[in-house]
Short mmCIF file of C-alpha atoms in Angstrom, two decimals:
data_model
loop_
_atom_site.label_atom_id
_atom_site.label_comp_id
_atom_site.label_asym_id
_atom_site.label_seq_id
_atom_site.Cartn_x
_atom_site.Cartn_y
_atom_site.Cartn_z
CA MET L 1 118.61 -29.47 -226.46
CA ALA L 2 121.42 -29.18 -223.96
CA TYR L 3 123.28 -31.37 -221.49
CA PHE L 4 125.32 -30.85 -218.34
CA GLU L 5 127.13 -33.30 -216.12
CA HIS L 6 126.59 -33.94 -212.42
CA GLU L 7 128.37 -36.71 -210.54
CA GLY L 8 129.26 -38.53 -213.74
CA CYS L 9 125.69 -38.42 -215.07
CA ASN L 10 124.77 -36.49 -218.24
CA LEU L 11 121.49 -34.68 -217.69
CA HIS L 12 119.37 -33.31 -220.49
CA TYR L 13 117.43 -30.05 -220.30
CA GLU L 14 115.69 -27.61 -222.64
CA GLU L 15 115.41 -23.83 -222.42
CA TYR L 16 112.77 -21.47 -223.79
CA GLY L 17 111.98 -17.75 -223.47
CA HIS L 18 113.53 -14.98 -221.35
CA GLY L 19 113.03 -13.46 -217.93
CA THR L 20 112.93 -14.86 -214.43
CA PRO L 21 113.98 -18.53 -214.45
CA LEU L 22 111.18 -21.08 -214.11
CA LEU L 23 111.91 -24.79 -213.67
CA LEU L 24 109.34 -27.40 -214.82
CA VAL L 25 109.94 -30.88 -213.41
CA HIS L 26 108.06 -33.93 -214.72
CA GLY L 27 106.66 -37.03 -213.00
CA LEU L 28 107.74 -40.66 -212.68
CA GLY L 29 108.28 -42.45 -215.98
CA SER L 30 107.84 -39.24 -217.92
CA SER L 31 110.04 -36.50 -219.41
CA THR L 32 110.09 -32.89 -220.63
CA LEU L 33 107.06 -33.90 -222.75
CA ASP L 34 104.86 -33.61 -219.63
CA TRP L 35 104.96 -29.85 -220.20
CA GLU L 36 104.30 -29.54 -223.94
CA MET L 37 101.04 -27.63 -223.31
CA GLN L 38 102.71 -25.24 -220.83
CA ILE L 39 105.99 -24.26 -222.47
CA PRO L 40 104.57 -21.83 -225.10
CA ALA L 41 102.32 -20.05 -222.57
CA LEU L 42 105.05 -19.76 -219.93
CA ALA L 43 107.95 -18.94 -222.25
CA ALA L 44 106.13 -15.75 -223.28
CA HIS L 45 106.85 -14.40 -219.75
CA TYR L 46 109.68 -16.46 -218.22
CA ARG L 47 112.96 -18.20 -218.98
CA VAL L 48 111.63 -21.76 -218.87
CA ILE L 49 114.06 -24.58 -218.06
CA VAL L 50 112.73 -28.12 -218.50
CA PRO L 51 115.02 -30.94 -217.33
CA ASP L 52 114.78 -34.70 -217.74
CA VAL L 53 115.28 -36.17 -214.27
CA ARG L 54 118.15 -38.73 -213.96
CA GLY L 55 116.92 -42.09 -215.31
CA HIS L 56 114.30 -40.41 -217.52
CA GLY L 57 113.92 -39.05 -221.05
CA ARG L 58 117.23 -38.14 -222.68
CA SER L 59 119.19 -38.04 -219.43
CA ASP L 60 121.60 -40.85 -218.53
CA LYS L 61 120.17 -43.86 -216.70
CA PRO L 62 122.99 -44.96 -214.43
CA ARG L 63 122.67 -48.43 -212.87
CA GLU L 64 122.42 -47.38 -209.25
CA ARG L 65 119.94 -46.60 -206.51
CA TYR L 66 118.08 -43.35 -207.04
CA SER L 67 116.73 -41.05 -204.33
CA ILE L 68 114.51 -37.98 -204.21
CA ALA L 69 117.34 -36.13 -202.44
CA GLY L 70 119.67 -37.15 -205.28
CA PHE L 71 117.23 -35.89 -207.93
CA SER L 72 117.00 -32.61 -206.00
CA ALA L 73 120.82 -32.32 -205.89
CA ASP L 74 120.90 -32.80 -209.70
CA LEU L 75 118.53 -29.84 -210.10
CA PHE L 76 120.57 -27.69 -207.74
CA ALA L 77 123.62 -28.52 -209.88
CA LEU L 78 121.68 -27.40 -212.97
CA ILE L 79 120.75 -24.08 -211.30
CA GLU L 80 124.43 -23.52 -210.46
CA HIS L 81 125.55 -24.63 -213.95
CA LEU L 82 123.25 -22.05 -215.57
CA LYS L 83 124.00 -19.46 -212.82
CA LEU L 84 120.27 -18.90 -212.44
CA GLY L 85 119.95 -17.57 -208.89
CA PRO L 86 116.57 -18.17 -207.21
CA VAL L 87 113.94 -19.81 -209.44
CA HIS L 88 110.23 -20.46 -209.66
CA TYR L 89 109.76 -24.23 -209.35
CA VAL L 90 106.83 -26.23 -210.76
CA GLY L 91 106.70 -29.99 -210.19
CA LEU L 92 104.15 -32.63 -211.19
CA SER L 93 103.75 -35.79 -209.10
CA MET L 94 107.31 -37.10 -208.50
CA GLY L 95 108.51 -33.67 -209.71
CA GLY L 96 106.48 -32.20 -206.85
CA MET L 97 108.21 -34.50 -204.37
CA ILE L 98 111.59 -33.37 -205.71
CA GLY L 99 110.29 -29.79 -205.31
CA PHE L 100 109.39 -30.36 -201.64
CA GLN L 101 112.84 -31.89 -201.04
CA PHE L 102 114.52 -28.95 -202.79
CA ALA L 103 112.41 -26.45 -200.83
CA VAL L 104 113.35 -27.84 -197.41
CA ASP L 105 117.04 -28.26 -198.35
CA GLN L 106 117.55 -25.02 -200.34
CA PRO L 107 114.70 -22.65 -199.38
CA GLN L 108 116.75 -19.57 -200.31
CA TRP L 109 116.95 -20.74 -203.94
CA LEU L 110 113.19 -20.59 -204.54
CA LYS L 111 111.13 -17.57 -205.55
CA SER L 112 108.01 -19.72 -205.50
CA LEU L 113 106.97 -23.37 -205.41
CA THR L 114 104.10 -24.97 -207.33
CA ILE L 115 103.21 -28.57 -206.52
CA VAL L 116 100.82 -30.43 -208.84
CA ASN L 117 99.06 -33.65 -207.73
CA SER L 118 101.74 -34.63 -205.27
CA ALA L 119 102.56 -34.93 -201.57
CA PRO L 120 105.41 -34.21 -199.14
CA GLU L 121 105.69 -37.89 -198.16
CA VAL L 122 104.89 -41.40 -199.36
CA LYS L 123 104.91 -43.43 -196.17
CA ILE L 124 103.68 -46.95 -195.73
CA ARG L 125 101.77 -46.90 -192.46
CA SER L 126 98.99 -49.46 -192.61
CA ARG L 127 98.59 -52.99 -193.90
CA ASP L 128 96.45 -51.56 -196.68
CA ASP L 129 99.24 -49.12 -197.68
CA TYR L 130 101.65 -52.00 -197.75
CA TRP L 131 99.32 -54.13 -199.87
CA GLN L 132 98.65 -51.31 -202.37
CA TRP L 133 102.36 -50.65 -202.70
CA PHE L 134 103.25 -54.34 -203.03
CA LYS L 135 100.58 -54.81 -205.71
CA ARG L 136 101.96 -51.94 -207.81
CA TRP L 137 105.55 -53.02 -207.23
CA SER L 138 104.85 -56.61 -208.33
CA LEU L 139 102.82 -55.59 -211.37
CA MET L 140 105.55 -53.23 -212.52
CA ARG L 141 108.14 -55.97 -212.30
CA VAL L 142 105.98 -58.48 -214.20
CA LEU L 143 104.34 -56.34 -216.87
CA SER L 144 106.02 -54.70 -219.83
CA LEU L 145 106.19 -50.90 -219.85
CA ALA L 146 103.99 -50.91 -222.97
CA THR L 147 101.26 -52.73 -221.01
CA ILE L 148 101.63 -50.37 -218.05
CA GLY L 149 101.51 -47.37 -220.42
CA LYS L 150 98.29 -48.59 -221.99
CA ALA L 151 96.65 -49.11 -218.61
CA LEU L 152 97.84 -45.71 -217.38
CA GLY L 153 96.62 -43.99 -220.54
CA GLY L 154 93.16 -45.44 -219.99
CA LYS L 155 93.16 -44.36 -216.35
CA LEU L 156 94.48 -40.84 -216.90
CA PHE L 157 92.55 -40.04 -220.06
CA PRO L 158 89.31 -42.06 -219.99
CA LYS L 159 87.13 -39.82 -222.19
CA PRO L 160 86.41 -40.66 -225.83
CA GLU L 161 87.78 -37.27 -226.95
CA GLN L 162 91.08 -37.98 -225.14
CA ALA L 163 92.09 -40.78 -227.53
CA ASP L 164 95.17 -38.84 -228.71
CA LEU L 165 96.40 -38.31 -225.17
CA ARG L 166 95.84 -42.00 -224.36
CA GLN L 167 97.86 -43.01 -227.40
CA LYS L 168 100.69 -40.59 -226.58
CA MET L 169 100.83 -41.81 -222.99
CA SER L 170 101.18 -45.48 -223.94
CA GLU L 171 103.82 -44.73 -226.58
CA ARG L 172 105.85 -42.53 -224.24
CA TRP L 173 105.64 -44.97 -221.36
CA ALA L 174 106.85 -47.86 -223.52
CA ARG L 175 110.06 -45.91 -224.20
CA ASN L 176 111.11 -45.91 -220.53
CA ASP L 177 114.14 -47.82 -219.37
CA LYS L 178 112.54 -50.41 -217.09
CA ARG L 179 115.38 -50.63 -214.58
CA ALA L 180 115.60 -46.85 -214.21
CA TYR L 181 111.80 -46.64 -213.91
CA LEU L 182 111.74 -49.21 -211.10
CA ALA L 183 114.69 -47.53 -209.36
CA SER L 184 112.78 -44.22 -209.45
CA PHE L 185 109.63 -45.88 -208.12
CA ASP L 186 111.69 -47.33 -205.25
CA ALA L 187 113.06 -43.84 -204.52
CA ILE L 188 109.53 -42.54 -203.90
CA VAL L 189 108.26 -45.23 -201.53
CA GLY L 190 109.13 -44.46 -197.91
CA TRP L 191 110.39 -40.95 -198.76
CA GLY L 192 109.13 -37.89 -196.88
CA VAL L 193 109.95 -34.36 -195.70
CA GLN L 194 106.57 -33.48 -194.17
CA GLU L 195 108.06 -32.74 -190.72
CA ARG L 196 110.29 -30.04 -192.29
CA LEU L 197 107.63 -28.12 -194.26
CA SER L 198 107.83 -25.06 -191.98
CA ARG L 199 111.15 -24.30 -193.74
CA VAL L 200 109.32 -23.60 -197.03
CA THR L 201 108.89 -19.85 -196.71
CA CYS L 202 108.35 -18.89 -200.36
CA PRO L 203 104.83 -18.43 -201.82
CA THR L 204 103.49 -21.93 -202.54
CA LEU L 205 100.68 -23.05 -204.81
CA ILE L 206 99.25 -26.53 -204.37
CA VAL L 207 97.25 -27.71 -207.38
CA SER L 208 95.02 -30.74 -207.00
CA ALA L 209 92.85 -32.39 -209.62
CA ASP L 210 89.44 -33.25 -208.24
CA ARG L 211 90.04 -36.86 -209.35
CA ASP L 212 93.70 -37.29 -208.53
CA TYR L 213 94.90 -40.65 -207.13
CA THR L 214 94.97 -39.16 -203.63
CA PRO L 215 91.98 -37.19 -202.28
CA VAL L 216 91.86 -33.38 -202.10
CA ALA L 217 91.60 -33.81 -198.29
CA LEU L 218 95.20 -35.06 -198.23
CA LYS L 219 96.37 -31.83 -199.87
CA GLU L 220 94.27 -29.75 -197.45
CA THR L 221 96.12 -31.41 -194.57
CA TYR L 222 99.62 -30.51 -195.72
CA VAL L 223 98.69 -27.04 -197.06
CA LYS L 224 98.13 -26.10 -193.39
CA LEU L 225 101.73 -27.06 -192.60
CA LEU L 226 103.17 -24.67 -195.19
CA PRO L 227 103.79 -21.07 -194.06
CA ASP L 228 102.55 -19.34 -197.23
CA ALA L 229 100.44 -21.75 -199.29
CA ARG L 230 97.11 -21.92 -201.05
CA LEU L 231 95.27 -24.80 -202.65
CA VAL L 232 93.51 -24.69 -206.01
CA VAL L 233 91.32 -27.62 -207.04
CA ILE L 234 90.94 -28.17 -210.79
CA ALA L 235 87.64 -29.71 -211.79
CA ASP L 236 87.21 -32.58 -214.24
CA SER L 237 90.88 -33.50 -214.10
CA ARG L 238 92.91 -36.56 -213.16
CA HIS L 239 96.58 -37.07 -212.27
CA ALA L 240 98.02 -35.45 -215.42
CA THR L 241 96.34 -32.03 -214.95
CA PRO L 242 98.79 -30.03 -217.12
CA LEU L 243 97.81 -32.29 -220.05
CA ASP L 244 94.09 -32.83 -219.43
CA GLN L 245 93.22 -29.24 -218.35
CA PRO L 246 96.00 -27.15 -219.88
CA GLU L 247 94.13 -23.82 -220.27
CA ARG L 248 92.80 -23.84 -216.73
CA PHE L 249 96.16 -24.97 -215.36
CA ASN L 250 98.20 -22.37 -217.30
CA GLN L 251 95.91 -19.53 -216.25
CA THR L 252 96.05 -20.59 -212.56
CA LEU L 253 99.84 -20.90 -212.69
CA LEU L 254 100.46 -17.60 -214.51
CA GLU L 255 98.26 -15.69 -212.04
CA PHE L 256 100.10 -17.23 -209.10
CA LEU L 257 103.54 -16.56 -210.60
CA ALA L 258 102.69 -12.91 -211.28
CA THR L 259 101.67 -12.45 -207.62
CA ALA L 260 104.80 -14.25 -206.40
CA GLU L 261 107.01 -12.06 -208.64
CA ASN L 262 105.50 -8.92 -207.13
CA GLN L 263 105.98 -10.30 -203.63
CA SER L 264 109.67 -11.01 -204.23
CA GLN L 265 110.16 -7.49 -205.63
CA ASP L 266 108.57 -5.97 -202.51
CA HIS L 267 111.07 -7.72 -200.21
#
């Protein structure tokens, strides 16, 4: 367990293993615990750094507006603090959005980019988009985080044999700081860097669950905008792929990282 300070905010991170640095960045309302099934497999080959995004986990939760660009700047500060040089970046959901932001702002600091169940923009374009967003926004303000966690657990892990994961999800969610959670949600809506994706020159892996919130077709659309990207669809998985299909996910990721390592050595 370690901390560093950026712009008056204490940020928590964990480190495991040795080798090329690999950053694992969690999703909205989550923490380093998103990656519990990945850390042992990855730390056997890489120096794995797992931060808690500002407003999440053990990091400070300053009372202010959050932004995806701000989250990305925090991570850049962490890379500088640890003197890491270029890193492999893996981001889930909101962590993927932060990864896209980082990749267009600091492309030279990435050896590779892996985006899991995410997108390069969350724009509200139609009346339906607006309604969906408003519905979620209102519910989150009215309901307790414990209630939201329970509902999410049921949605993410619906199978009878996933009872443990469901339980974990509701317990973890209930521990969120509600104001920081809502501020992070607000940071996502309306954000986007899709028009700058041609700047992302490093090898990129897009992972999509077959039953993610957004369809695989959405990922196919933006994969075409990335100079060096491929899409892998993981079957029988929902939004929390690293937790519901850990073996398949770890194998896919390790194969991609090995290829990306070789590519960076050839340059």
